[in-house]
Amino acid sequence: MHTDKRLRLLTLARDLQRRKARQRSGLFVAEGIRTVEELIGTALTVRGALVSPALDATDRGRALRAALASADVPLLDVSEADFASAADTESPQGVLAIAEQPTVAVGDVIGRTAAGARLLVLDGVQDPGNAGTMLRTAAAFGAAGVVALAGTVDLWSAKVVRSAMGAHFRVPIAHATWDETSAALAAQGVALWVADMAGDDVSAVASEAPSRLAVAIGNEGAGISGELRTAAARLVSIPIATAVESLNAAIAAGILFYALRDARRGE
Amino acid sequence: MHTDKRLRLLTLARDLQRRKARQRSGLFVAEGIRTVEELIGTALTVRGALVSPALDATDRGRALRAALASADVPLLDVSEADFASAADTESPQGVLAIAEQPTVAVGDVIGRTAAGARLLVLDGVQDPGNAGTMLRTAAAFGAAGVVALAGTVDLWSAKVVRSAMGAHFRVPIAHATWDETSAALAAQGVALWVADMAGDDVSAVASEAPSRLAVAIGNEGAGISGELRTAAARLVSIPIATAVESLNAAIAAGILFYALRDARRGE
């Protein structure tokens, strides 16, 4: 029966490549040595891990296998072909772990936005690498949390988790509708500024940023949605040299988080 | 004979996946509809293009095929399998073009760094996506040029060209040794500031940035090399919330380019 449960890990990992399966089960997959190392250092419940021979190629990989075993994580050894059929990122390094998503209500994420804190709102960001990099940036700037609105990639996809480099384990994340988010921002008195190429130069208005601030980033191609543009207290843009050029969405988010960080924090 | 020349395009495109072949021939490959569209709008000599049936799936693709034909670019239609064997990026959209690299000497790139201008120096940046995104950011902030030092990915690889979104066609690029670069910076009187986690907070020292400034970004893992750290007039860092976190290298470069842009330019 123990063996049976472990064998089911392969089927489960494959199933969790689908967003619906992740949403229904509340599980996610962490791939790659560094991400799994970080995962087992958290309080999250790890249901099991798949391991292929590739993991044993390095000292660090062998150490991770030992760490998983001593944390009593059910391990299933599979062939490289089976492992590849379950992994969703490039070079998963022979290890993936299945764990429970920490569930945080959008109101709680927004409620944690203390004085001087920033909240990241993703409004239709589609590229997993961009979304993961934005989460990583938000974590680096001490963001209170991240809210993903409808039309945004599932932040619990293996690709997003991989590129966020552990940010999922340090920053509270909620998926929510705009109506829920809008109501919570209003109830908690958190202001909303939105990235928009037609907005005010952020370097000119950053000093006016409210103490508690949500910063929204729109879709890579279409930009911010009409609802958020209407609701925003301010539209902000990044002063680039010529209209011919544009910034990658994750770069734009990074610059806004830098420009709008609260310089008084950490004093 | 004309047909023979076109058939050779497939062999040539495959060959140009190797850095040595690109260096020896002075050619590069542009992949994807948008990149090839931009390429044929430049003065660069296009030697030919490979096209697969996938290109004809969209109006934009068909328009590009017509534009290539009317620009007298030799076209070779190949199967999806042959096309895949020659392409180096994800979803190349059924089109790749082979063109001549514009050659710029490092001294000329550095000599173009006018008052208020910034130059990007890549010191061991290895990830093609990071390098391409950094080029795109440099172009957006009106950088005078980009210099890639030894240990940096070949900026003319198809992956870098693709992720730079046309920046290669708008910003002069040179590959050079540190000795050549160092001598040219000194001869032209261009200062060097270097990204380093142990450096001064860039937000505190940005107002002291020299008018003509090179900004160097190091390797994703190991950071800047000892030579550049020693040579730098200043080490600068980005003020992040906690030491646990780090920024993606391209995000760090974007923030430094924003923080160190010359606000007087464009007035």
Short mmCIF file of C-alpha atoms in Angstrom, two decimals:
data_model
loop_
_atom_site.label_atom_id
_atom_site.label_comp_id
_atom_site.label_asym_id
_atom_site.label_seq_id
_atom_site.Cartn_x
_atom_site.Cartn_y
_atom_site.Cartn_z
CA MET A 1 0.00 0.00 0.00
CA HIS A 2 2.88 2.38 0.75
CA THR A 3 4.36 1.44 -2.63
CA ASP A 4 1.00 2.00 -4.27
CA LYS A 5 0.81 5.52 -2.87
CA ARG A 6 4.28 6.28 -4.19
CA LEU A 7 3.45 4.93 -7.63
CA ARG A 8 0.50 7.31 -7.75
CA LEU A 9 2.94 10.24 -7.48
CA LEU A 10 3.84 9.91 -11.17
CA THR A 11 0.21 10.10 -12.27
CA LEU A 12 -0.40 12.98 -9.88
CA ALA A 13 2.60 15.00 -11.11
CA ARG A 14 1.48 14.57 -14.72
CA ASP A 15 -2.05 15.60 -13.79
CA LEU A 16 -0.79 18.74 -12.03
CA GLN A 17 0.56 20.08 -15.34
CA ARG A 18 -3.07 21.21 -15.88
CA ARG A 19 -4.30 24.37 -14.19
CA LYS A 20 -7.67 22.83 -13.36
CA ALA A 21 -6.02 19.93 -11.55
CA ARG A 22 -3.93 22.34 -9.47
CA GLN A 23 -6.98 24.43 -8.60
CA ARG A 24 -9.14 21.44 -7.69
CA SER A 25 -6.48 19.74 -5.56
CA GLY A 26 -4.82 22.82 -4.08
CA LEU A 27 -1.45 21.23 -4.94
CA PHE A 28 1.50 22.51 -6.95
CA VAL A 29 4.76 21.13 -8.34
CA ALA A 30 8.20 22.54 -7.52
CA GLU A 31 10.91 21.55 -10.01
CA GLY A 32 14.69 21.78 -9.88
CA ILE A 33 17.22 21.39 -7.09
CA ARG A 34 17.17 24.93 -5.73
CA THR A 35 13.38 25.24 -5.68
CA VAL A 36 12.90 21.88 -3.95
CA GLU A 37 15.65 22.74 -1.45
CA GLU A 38 13.78 25.92 -0.59
CA LEU A 39 10.45 24.10 -0.43
CA ILE A 40 11.56 21.57 2.18
CA GLY A 41 12.81 24.44 4.34
CA THR A 42 9.25 25.83 4.57
CA ALA A 43 6.26 24.78 6.68
CA LEU A 44 4.35 23.64 3.58
CA THR A 45 3.20 20.03 3.46
CA VAL A 46 5.13 18.08 0.82
CA ARG A 47 3.10 15.13 -0.49
CA GLY A 48 5.96 13.43 -2.28
CA ALA A 49 8.79 13.78 -4.79
CA LEU A 50 9.80 12.22 -8.10
CA VAL A 51 13.48 11.58 -8.61
CA SER A 52 15.36 10.48 -11.75
CA PRO A 53 18.96 9.21 -12.04
CA ALA A 54 20.03 12.74 -13.14
CA LEU A 55 19.66 13.93 -9.52
CA ASP A 56 22.53 11.70 -8.42
CA ALA A 57 24.97 13.31 -10.86
CA THR A 58 26.01 16.06 -8.40
CA ASP A 59 26.87 16.27 -4.70
CA ARG A 60 24.14 18.85 -4.24
CA GLY A 61 21.62 16.53 -5.89
CA ARG A 62 22.61 13.60 -3.68
CA ALA A 63 22.40 15.82 -0.60
CA LEU A 64 18.88 16.87 -1.62
CA ARG A 65 17.83 13.22 -2.03
CA ALA A 66 19.08 12.56 1.50
CA ALA A 67 17.31 15.65 2.84
CA LEU A 68 14.01 14.57 1.25
CA ALA A 69 14.38 11.09 2.75
CA SER A 70 15.15 12.42 6.23
CA ALA A 71 12.14 14.77 6.00
CA ASP A 72 10.02 11.62 5.44
CA VAL A 73 8.92 12.80 1.99
CA PRO A 74 7.63 9.81 -0.03
CA LEU A 75 10.12 9.37 -2.90
CA LEU A 76 9.52 7.63 -6.21
CA ASP A 77 12.50 6.81 -8.42
CA VAL A 78 11.52 6.94 -12.10
CA SER A 79 13.30 6.66 -15.44
CA GLU A 80 14.43 9.81 -17.26
CA ALA A 81 11.61 9.28 -19.77
CA ASP A 82 8.93 9.04 -17.07
CA PHE A 83 10.44 12.01 -15.27
CA ALA A 84 10.36 14.08 -18.48
CA SER A 85 6.69 13.21 -18.97
CA ALA A 86 5.83 14.71 -15.57
CA ALA A 87 8.13 17.78 -15.55
CA ASP A 88 6.99 21.08 -16.98
CA THR A 89 10.14 23.26 -16.94
CA GLU A 90 13.41 23.16 -18.84
CA SER A 91 16.21 21.18 -17.11
CA PRO A 92 14.32 20.13 -13.96
CA GLN A 93 17.56 18.46 -12.79
CA GLY A 94 15.98 15.13 -11.90
CA VAL A 95 13.80 16.29 -9.04
CA LEU A 96 10.26 17.58 -8.59
CA ALA A 97 8.15 17.76 -5.45
CA ILE A 98 4.41 17.94 -4.99
CA ALA A 99 3.21 20.21 -2.18
CA GLU A 100 0.14 21.98 -0.85
CA GLN A 101 -0.44 25.57 -1.95
CA PRO A 102 -0.64 27.92 1.02
CA THR A 103 -4.11 29.44 0.78
CA VAL A 104 -4.48 33.12 1.53
CA ALA A 105 -7.68 35.09 0.95
CA VAL A 106 -7.28 38.24 -1.12
CA GLY A 107 -8.60 40.35 1.77
CA ASP A 108 -5.88 38.96 4.03
CA VAL A 109 -3.14 39.64 1.47
CA ILE A 110 -4.33 43.22 1.07
CA GLY A 111 -4.82 43.57 4.83
CA ARG A 112 -1.12 42.77 5.30
CA THR A 113 -0.14 45.86 3.30
CA ALA A 114 1.28 47.84 6.20
CA ALA A 115 2.46 51.44 6.14
CA GLY A 116 5.26 51.75 3.59
CA ALA A 117 4.46 48.40 2.02
CA ARG A 118 3.68 47.66 -1.63
CA LEU A 119 1.39 45.06 -3.10
CA LEU A 120 1.84 43.63 -6.60
CA VAL A 121 -1.30 43.17 -8.71
CA LEU A 122 -0.97 41.17 -11.95
CA ASP A 123 -3.69 42.05 -14.46
CA GLY A 124 -3.45 39.60 -17.35
CA VAL A 125 0.29 38.84 -17.24
CA GLN A 126 0.53 35.72 -19.42
CA ASP A 127 4.15 34.69 -19.72
CA PRO A 128 5.15 32.32 -16.89
CA GLY A 129 8.75 33.57 -16.91
CA ASN A 130 7.62 37.19 -16.65
CA ALA A 131 5.16 36.41 -13.85
CA GLY A 132 7.77 34.43 -11.91
CA THR A 133 10.38 37.15 -12.31
CA MET A 134 7.84 39.74 -11.10
CA LEU A 135 7.15 37.64 -7.99
CA ARG A 136 10.89 37.36 -7.35
CA THR A 137 11.27 41.14 -7.70
CA ALA A 138 8.31 41.80 -5.41
CA ALA A 139 9.85 39.52 -2.76
CA ALA A 140 13.23 41.26 -3.10
CA PHE A 141 11.58 44.63 -2.48
CA GLY A 142 9.71 43.28 0.54
CA ALA A 143 6.23 43.39 -1.02
CA ALA A 144 3.32 42.58 1.29
CA GLY A 145 1.82 40.19 -1.24
CA VAL A 146 0.82 39.42 -4.80
CA VAL A 147 -2.71 39.31 -6.24
CA ALA A 148 -3.29 37.64 -9.63
CA LEU A 149 -6.46 38.78 -11.40
CA ALA A 150 -8.43 36.86 -14.04
CA GLY A 151 -6.51 36.44 -17.30
CA THR A 152 -3.20 36.08 -15.47
CA VAL A 153 -1.18 32.85 -15.73
CA ASP A 154 -1.68 30.48 -12.77
CA LEU A 155 1.02 31.56 -10.32
CA TRP A 156 1.21 27.95 -9.08
CA SER A 157 2.29 26.55 -12.44
CA ALA A 158 5.68 24.83 -12.27
CA LYS A 159 7.20 27.35 -14.71
CA VAL A 160 6.16 30.34 -12.60
CA VAL A 161 7.31 28.65 -9.38
CA ARG A 162 10.67 27.84 -10.97
CA SER A 163 11.37 31.34 -12.25
CA ALA A 164 10.28 33.00 -8.99
CA MET A 165 13.25 31.35 -7.20
CA GLY A 166 11.43 30.67 -3.95
CA ALA A 167 9.36 33.88 -3.78
CA HIS A 168 6.19 31.73 -3.51
CA PHE A 169 7.41 30.56 -0.12
CA ARG A 170 8.02 34.06 1.24
CA VAL A 171 5.27 36.28 -0.16
CA PRO A 172 1.52 35.64 0.28
CA ILE A 173 -0.23 35.02 -3.04
CA ALA A 174 -3.93 35.12 -3.92
CA HIS A 175 -5.86 34.60 -7.14
CA ALA A 176 -8.97 36.78 -7.13
CA THR A 177 -11.47 38.62 -9.30
CA TRP A 178 -11.19 42.35 -9.80
CA ASP A 179 -14.45 42.88 -7.89
CA GLU A 180 -13.10 41.08 -4.81
CA THR A 181 -9.77 42.89 -5.09
CA SER A 182 -11.31 46.29 -5.65
CA ALA A 183 -13.59 45.85 -2.62
CA ALA A 184 -10.70 44.77 -0.40
CA LEU A 185 -8.48 47.67 -1.53
CA ALA A 186 -11.29 50.12 -0.73
CA ALA A 187 -12.11 48.49 2.62
CA GLN A 188 -8.47 48.51 3.69
CA GLY A 189 -7.68 51.97 2.31
CA VAL A 190 -4.87 50.76 0.02
CA ALA A 191 -4.34 53.02 -3.03
CA LEU A 192 -3.96 51.64 -6.57
CA TRP A 193 -1.40 52.89 -9.10
CA VAL A 194 -1.27 51.31 -12.50
CA ALA A 195 1.52 50.94 -15.09
CA ASP A 196 0.43 52.56 -18.35
CA MET A 197 2.52 54.00 -21.17
CA ALA A 198 0.28 57.09 -21.21
CA GLY A 199 0.75 57.70 -17.48
CA ASP A 200 2.78 60.25 -15.54
CA ASP A 201 6.57 59.80 -15.48
CA VAL A 202 7.09 57.68 -12.36
CA SER A 203 10.32 59.49 -11.50
CA ALA A 204 8.37 62.75 -11.25
CA VAL A 205 5.53 61.43 -9.08
CA ALA A 206 7.21 58.74 -6.95
CA SER A 207 7.59 61.14 -4.02
CA GLU A 208 3.77 61.43 -3.91
CA ALA A 209 3.25 57.66 -3.56
CA PRO A 210 0.82 56.84 -0.75
CA SER A 211 2.22 54.90 2.20
CA ARG A 212 0.11 51.81 1.45
CA LEU A 213 0.16 51.18 -2.27
CA ALA A 214 -0.86 48.49 -4.75
CA VAL A 215 1.03 48.57 -8.08
CA ALA A 216 -0.70 46.89 -11.04
CA ILE A 217 1.02 45.54 -14.16
CA GLY A 218 -1.01 44.64 -17.24
CA ASN A 219 -0.79 42.17 -20.08
CA GLU A 220 2.46 42.04 -22.09
CA GLY A 221 0.75 43.12 -25.31
CA ALA A 222 -2.55 44.77 -24.45
CA GLY A 223 -1.47 46.49 -21.24
CA ILE A 224 -3.76 47.15 -18.31
CA SER A 225 -7.50 46.38 -18.54
CA GLY A 226 -10.08 49.16 -18.79
CA GLU A 227 -11.50 48.38 -15.33
CA LEU A 228 -8.17 48.94 -13.60
CA ARG A 229 -7.32 51.98 -15.68
CA THR A 230 -10.59 53.56 -14.59
CA ALA A 231 -10.18 52.59 -10.94
CA ALA A 232 -6.55 53.69 -10.61
CA ALA A 233 -5.70 56.69 -8.47
CA ARG A 234 -2.78 57.30 -10.83
CA LEU A 235 -1.32 55.95 -14.09
CA VAL A 236 2.47 55.83 -14.13
CA SER A 237 4.95 55.26 -16.95
CA ILE A 238 8.70 54.77 -17.28
CA PRO A 239 10.60 57.51 -19.11
CA ILE A 240 12.26 55.70 -22.03
CA ALA A 241 14.28 57.30 -24.77
CA THR A 242 12.12 56.85 -27.84
CA ALA A 243 8.64 55.68 -28.63
CA VAL A 244 10.08 53.04 -31.00
CA GLU A 245 11.33 51.00 -28.08
CA SER A 246 9.50 49.25 -25.29
CA LEU A 247 10.52 47.49 -22.12
CA ASN A 248 9.95 43.84 -21.30
CA ALA A 249 6.99 43.64 -18.88
CA ALA A 250 9.09 42.15 -16.05
CA ILE A 251 11.72 44.88 -16.49
CA ALA A 252 9.00 47.54 -16.33
CA ALA A 253 7.62 45.96 -13.14
CA GLY A 254 11.13 45.89 -11.63
CA ILE A 255 11.73 49.55 -12.36
CA LEU A 256 8.33 50.54 -10.93
CA PHE A 257 8.95 48.52 -7.76
CA TYR A 258 12.32 50.24 -7.39
CA ALA A 259 10.97 53.71 -8.15
CA LEU A 260 7.95 53.30 -5.85
CA ARG A 261 9.67 51.54 -2.96
CA ASP A 262 9.20 53.38 0.31
CA ALA A 263 12.63 54.79 1.11
CA ARG A 264 11.63 55.21 4.77
CA ARG A 265 11.29 51.45 5.28
CA GLY A 266 14.19 49.68 6.91
CA GLU A 267 15.37 52.84 8.66
CA MET B 1 22.85 27.73 -59.91
CA HIS B 2 20.31 30.10 -58.36
CA THR B 3 18.49 27.06 -56.96
CA ASP B 4 21.76 25.64 -55.73
CA LYS B 5 22.48 28.83 -53.78
CA ARG B 6 19.05 28.70 -52.18
CA LEU B 7 19.46 25.05 -51.20
CA ARG B 8 22.66 25.98 -49.43
CA LEU B 9 20.65 28.27 -47.12
CA LEU B 10 19.46 25.29 -45.06
CA THR B 11 23.01 24.03 -44.47
CA LEU B 12 24.15 27.56 -43.67
CA ALA B 13 21.36 28.20 -41.16
CA ARG B 14 22.16 24.95 -39.36
CA ASP B 15 25.84 25.82 -39.33
CA LEU B 16 25.13 29.26 -37.84
CA GLN B 17 23.75 27.63 -34.67
CA ARG B 18 27.44 27.38 -33.69
CA ARG B 19 29.17 30.45 -32.31
CA LYS B 20 32.37 29.74 -34.24
CA ALA B 21 30.50 29.64 -37.53
CA ARG B 22 28.89 33.01 -36.76
CA GLN B 23 32.24 34.53 -35.85
CA ARG B 24 34.05 33.17 -38.90
CA SER B 25 31.35 34.19 -41.38
CA GLY B 26 30.21 37.44 -39.74
CA LEU B 27 26.62 36.26 -40.25
CA PHE B 28 23.72 35.83 -37.83
CA VAL B 29 20.22 34.36 -37.87
CA ALA B 30 17.07 36.32 -37.04
CA GLU B 31 14.08 34.12 -36.15
CA GLY B 32 10.39 34.87 -35.80
CA ILE B 33 8.02 37.18 -37.64
CA ARG B 34 8.64 40.36 -35.67
CA THR B 35 12.43 40.07 -35.70
CA VAL B 36 12.57 39.36 -39.44
CA GLU B 37 10.13 42.24 -40.11
CA GLU B 38 12.48 44.56 -38.23
CA LEU B 39 15.54 43.12 -39.99
CA ILE B 40 14.28 43.83 -43.50
CA GLY B 41 13.58 47.41 -42.49
CA THR B 42 17.29 47.95 -41.74
CA ALA B 43 20.26 48.59 -44.04
CA LEU B 44 21.78 45.20 -43.18
CA THR B 45 22.44 42.78 -46.05
CA VAL B 46 20.08 39.79 -45.85
CA ARG B 47 21.61 36.73 -47.51
CA GLY B 48 18.45 34.68 -47.58
CA ALA B 49 15.53 33.29 -45.61
CA LEU B 50 14.09 29.88 -44.76
CA VAL B 51 10.34 29.59 -44.71
CA SER B 52 8.12 26.70 -43.56
CA PRO B 53 4.38 26.21 -44.17
CA ALA B 54 3.72 27.60 -40.64
CA LEU B 55 4.46 31.11 -41.93
CA ASP B 56 1.43 31.04 -44.20
CA ALA B 57 -0.96 30.40 -41.29
CA THR B 58 -1.44 34.11 -40.55
CA ASP B 59 -2.02 37.30 -42.57
CA ARG B 60 1.05 38.82 -40.97
CA GLY B 61 3.14 35.80 -41.97
CA ARG B 62 1.92 35.93 -45.57
CA ALA B 63 2.64 39.67 -45.69
CA LEU B 64 6.17 39.01 -44.46
CA ARG B 65 6.71 36.36 -47.14
CA ALA B 66 5.64 38.92 -49.77
CA ALA B 67 7.89 41.59 -48.24
CA LEU B 68 10.89 39.23 -48.33
CA ALA B 69 10.19 38.40 -51.98
CA SER B 70 9.84 42.04 -53.01
CA ALA B 71 13.10 42.86 -51.19
CA ASP B 72 14.76 40.25 -53.46
CA VAL B 73 15.74 38.08 -50.49
CA PRO B 74 16.48 34.51 -51.72
CA LEU B 75 13.77 32.33 -50.16
CA LEU B 76 13.91 28.58 -49.55
CA ASP B 77 10.71 26.76 -48.66
CA VAL B 78 11.43 23.80 -46.38
CA SER B 79 9.39 21.25 -44.44
CA GLU B 80 8.56 21.84 -40.78
CA ALA B 81 11.11 19.17 -39.85
CA ASP B 82 13.92 20.80 -41.84
CA PHE B 83 12.93 24.20 -40.50
CA ALA B 84 13.05 22.90 -36.92
CA SER B 85 16.53 21.49 -37.52
CA ALA B 86 17.81 24.95 -38.47
CA ALA B 87 15.95 27.11 -35.92
CA ASP B 88 17.40 27.80 -32.49
CA THR B 89 14.59 29.57 -30.61
CA GLU B 90 11.20 28.46 -29.34
CA SER B 91 8.30 29.01 -31.76
CA PRO B 92 10.24 30.60 -34.64
CA GLN B 93 6.89 30.96 -36.48
CA GLY B 94 8.10 29.45 -39.75
CA VAL B 95 10.60 32.12 -40.72
CA LEU B 96 14.30 32.76 -40.21
CA ALA B 97 16.62 35.08 -42.08
CA ILE B 98 20.39 35.03 -42.46
CA ALA B 99 22.05 38.44 -42.45
CA GLU B 100 25.42 40.13 -42.06
CA GLN B 101 26.38 41.35 -38.58
CA PRO B 102 27.09 45.07 -38.56
CA THR B 103 30.71 45.29 -37.43
CA VAL B 104 31.61 48.04 -35.01
CA ALA B 105 35.01 48.31 -33.32
CA VAL B 106 34.90 48.62 -29.54
CA GLY B 107 36.69 51.98 -29.74
CA ASP B 108 33.96 53.32 -32.04
CA VAL B 109 31.16 52.09 -29.76
CA ILE B 110 32.80 53.74 -26.77
CA GLY B 111 33.60 56.85 -28.82
CA ARG B 112 29.88 57.27 -29.50
CA THR B 113 29.18 57.67 -25.78
CA ALA B 114 28.23 61.36 -25.90
CA ALA B 115 27.56 63.61 -22.92
CA GLY B 116 24.65 62.20 -20.94
CA ALA B 117 24.90 58.82 -22.68
CA ARG B 118 25.32 55.41 -21.09
CA LEU B 119 27.11 52.37 -22.39
CA LEU B 120 26.22 48.80 -21.34
CA VAL B 121 29.12 46.43 -20.62
CA LEU B 122 28.30 42.72 -20.21
CA ASP B 123 30.93 40.90 -18.16
CA GLY B 124 30.16 37.19 -18.32
CA VAL B 125 26.38 37.33 -18.74
CA GLN B 126 25.55 33.77 -19.84
CA ASP B 127 21.82 33.42 -20.23
CA PRO B 128 20.73 34.36 -23.77
CA GLY B 129 17.33 35.59 -22.54
CA ASN B 130 18.95 37.81 -19.91
CA ALA B 131 21.46 39.21 -22.40
CA GLY B 132 18.74 39.92 -24.98
CA THR B 133 16.51 41.59 -22.40
CA MET B 134 19.46 43.74 -21.27
CA LEU B 135 20.06 44.85 -24.88
CA ARG B 136 16.37 45.69 -25.24
CA THR B 137 16.49 47.73 -22.02
CA ALA B 138 19.67 49.52 -23.09
CA ALA B 139 18.01 50.46 -26.40
CA ALA B 140 14.89 51.69 -24.60
CA PHE B 141 17.01 53.99 -22.42
CA GLY B 142 18.90 55.30 -25.45
CA ALA B 143 22.24 53.65 -24.65
CA ALA B 144 25.16 54.60 -26.90
CA GLY B 145 26.15 50.96 -27.34
CA VAL B 146 26.80 47.55 -25.84
CA VAL B 147 30.17 45.87 -25.28
CA ALA B 148 30.28 42.12 -24.56
CA LEU B 149 33.44 40.96 -22.79
CA ALA B 150 34.95 37.47 -22.82
CA GLY B 151 32.77 34.91 -21.04
CA THR B 152 29.57 36.59 -22.23
CA VAL B 153 27.12 34.73 -24.47
CA ASP B 154 27.51 35.57 -28.19
CA LEU B 155 25.15 38.51 -28.66
CA TRP B 156 24.58 37.37 -32.26
CA SER B 157 23.09 34.01 -31.23
CA ALA B 158 19.52 33.60 -32.49
CA LYS B 159 18.19 33.38 -28.92
CA VAL B 160 19.76 36.69 -27.90
CA VAL B 161 18.62 38.38 -31.12
CA ARG B 162 15.07 37.10 -30.58
CA SER B 163 14.76 38.27 -26.98
CA ALA B 164 16.28 41.69 -27.73
CA MET B 165 13.25 42.53 -29.91
CA GLY B 166 15.18 44.44 -32.57
CA ALA B 167 17.67 46.21 -30.29
CA HIS B 168 20.53 44.71 -32.34
CA PHE B 169 19.41 46.86 -35.27
CA ARG B 170 19.36 50.10 -33.28
CA VAL B 171 22.29 49.94 -30.85
CA PRO B 172 25.93 49.39 -31.88
CA ILE B 173 27.36 46.16 -30.46
CA ALA B 174 30.97 45.03 -30.08
CA HIS B 175 32.58 41.90 -28.64
CA ALA B 176 35.95 42.79 -27.14
CA THR B 177 38.50 41.83 -24.53
CA TRP B 178 38.70 43.71 -21.25
CA ASP B 179 42.14 45.06 -22.23
CA GLU B 180 40.76 46.61 -25.43
CA THR B 181 37.71 47.95 -23.61
CA SER B 182 39.66 49.32 -20.70
CA ALA B 183 42.07 51.13 -23.04
CA ALA B 184 39.21 52.63 -25.07
CA LEU B 185 37.33 53.79 -21.94
CA ALA B 186 40.50 55.49 -20.67
CA ALA B 187 41.32 57.04 -24.07
CA GLN B 188 37.80 58.41 -24.45
CA GLY B 189 37.39 59.50 -20.84
CA VAL B 190 34.30 57.37 -20.21
CA ALA B 191 33.86 56.39 -16.53
CA LEU B 192 33.06 52.83 -15.44
CA TRP B 193 30.53 51.96 -12.74
CA VAL B 194 29.94 48.34 -11.89
CA ALA B 195 26.96 46.46 -10.41
CA ASP B 196 28.02 44.71 -7.22
CA MET B 197 25.97 43.65 -4.20
CA ALA B 198 28.61 45.14 -1.90
CA GLY B 199 28.49 48.52 -3.67
CA ASP B 200 26.94 51.85 -2.71
CA ASP B 201 23.15 52.16 -2.84
CA VAL B 202 22.56 53.42 -6.39
CA SER B 203 19.67 55.62 -5.27
CA ALA B 204 22.07 57.52 -2.97
CA VAL B 205 24.84 58.04 -5.53
CA ALA B 206 22.95 58.34 -8.86
CA SER B 207 23.13 62.14 -8.73
CA GLU B 208 26.93 61.86 -8.83
CA ALA B 209 26.96 59.80 -12.04
CA PRO B 210 29.45 61.19 -14.58
CA SER B 211 28.00 62.56 -17.79
CA ARG B 212 29.62 59.83 -19.94
CA LEU B 213 29.22 56.52 -18.15
CA ALA B 214 29.69 52.80 -18.82
CA VAL B 215 27.60 50.49 -16.60
CA ALA B 216 28.89 46.92 -16.23
CA ILE B 217 26.77 43.88 -15.29
CA GLY B 218 28.45 40.64 -14.23
CA ASN B 219 27.70 36.94 -14.44
CA GLU B 220 24.33 35.73 -13.10
CA GLY B 221 25.94 33.62 -10.39
CA ALA B 222 29.49 34.82 -9.83
CA GLY B 223 28.88 38.54 -10.37
CA ILE B 224 31.44 40.92 -11.78
CA SER B 225 35.00 39.75 -12.47
CA GLY B 226 37.91 40.86 -10.32
CA GLU B 227 39.44 42.93 -13.12
CA LEU B 228 36.36 45.09 -13.54
CA ARG B 229 35.77 45.39 -9.81
CA THR B 230 39.31 46.73 -9.43
CA ALA B 231 39.01 49.08 -12.41
CA ALA B 232 35.60 50.51 -11.52
CA ALA B 233 35.32 54.13 -10.40
CA ARG B 234 32.36 53.03 -8.29
CA LEU B 235 30.52 49.86 -7.26
CA VAL B 236 26.75 50.27 -7.07
CA SER B 237 24.02 48.06 -5.63
CA ILE B 238 20.24 48.03 -5.57
CA PRO B 239 18.61 48.51 -2.17
CA ILE B 240 16.54 45.34 -1.68
CA ALA B 241 14.58 44.42 1.39
CA THR B 242 16.47 41.43 2.74
CA ALA B 243 19.71 39.64 2.05
CA VAL B 244 17.78 36.38 1.53
CA GLU B 245 16.45 37.63 -1.78
CA SER B 246 18.18 38.51 -4.99
CA LEU B 247 17.12 40.10 -8.24
CA ASN B 248 17.24 38.47 -11.66
CA ALA B 249 20.30 39.86 -13.51
CA ALA B 250 18.21 41.48 -16.27
CA ILE B 251 15.96 43.12 -13.67
CA ALA B 252 19.02 44.47 -11.85
CA ALA B 253 20.37 45.85 -15.13
CA GLY B 254 17.01 47.48 -15.89
CA ILE B 255 16.86 49.18 -12.50
CA LEU B 256 20.46 50.43 -12.83
CA PHE B 257 19.78 51.80 -16.31
CA TYR B 258 16.70 53.59 -14.96
CA ALA B 259 18.46 54.90 -11.85
CA LEU B 260 21.54 56.03 -13.77
CA ARG B 261 19.81 57.51 -16.83
CA ASP B 262 20.77 61.12 -17.40
CA ALA B 263 17.64 63.10 -16.57
CA ARG B 264 18.96 66.05 -18.56
CA ARG B 265 18.81 64.15 -21.85
CA GLY B 266 15.84 64.80 -24.04
CA GLU B 267 15.25 68.24 -22.55
#
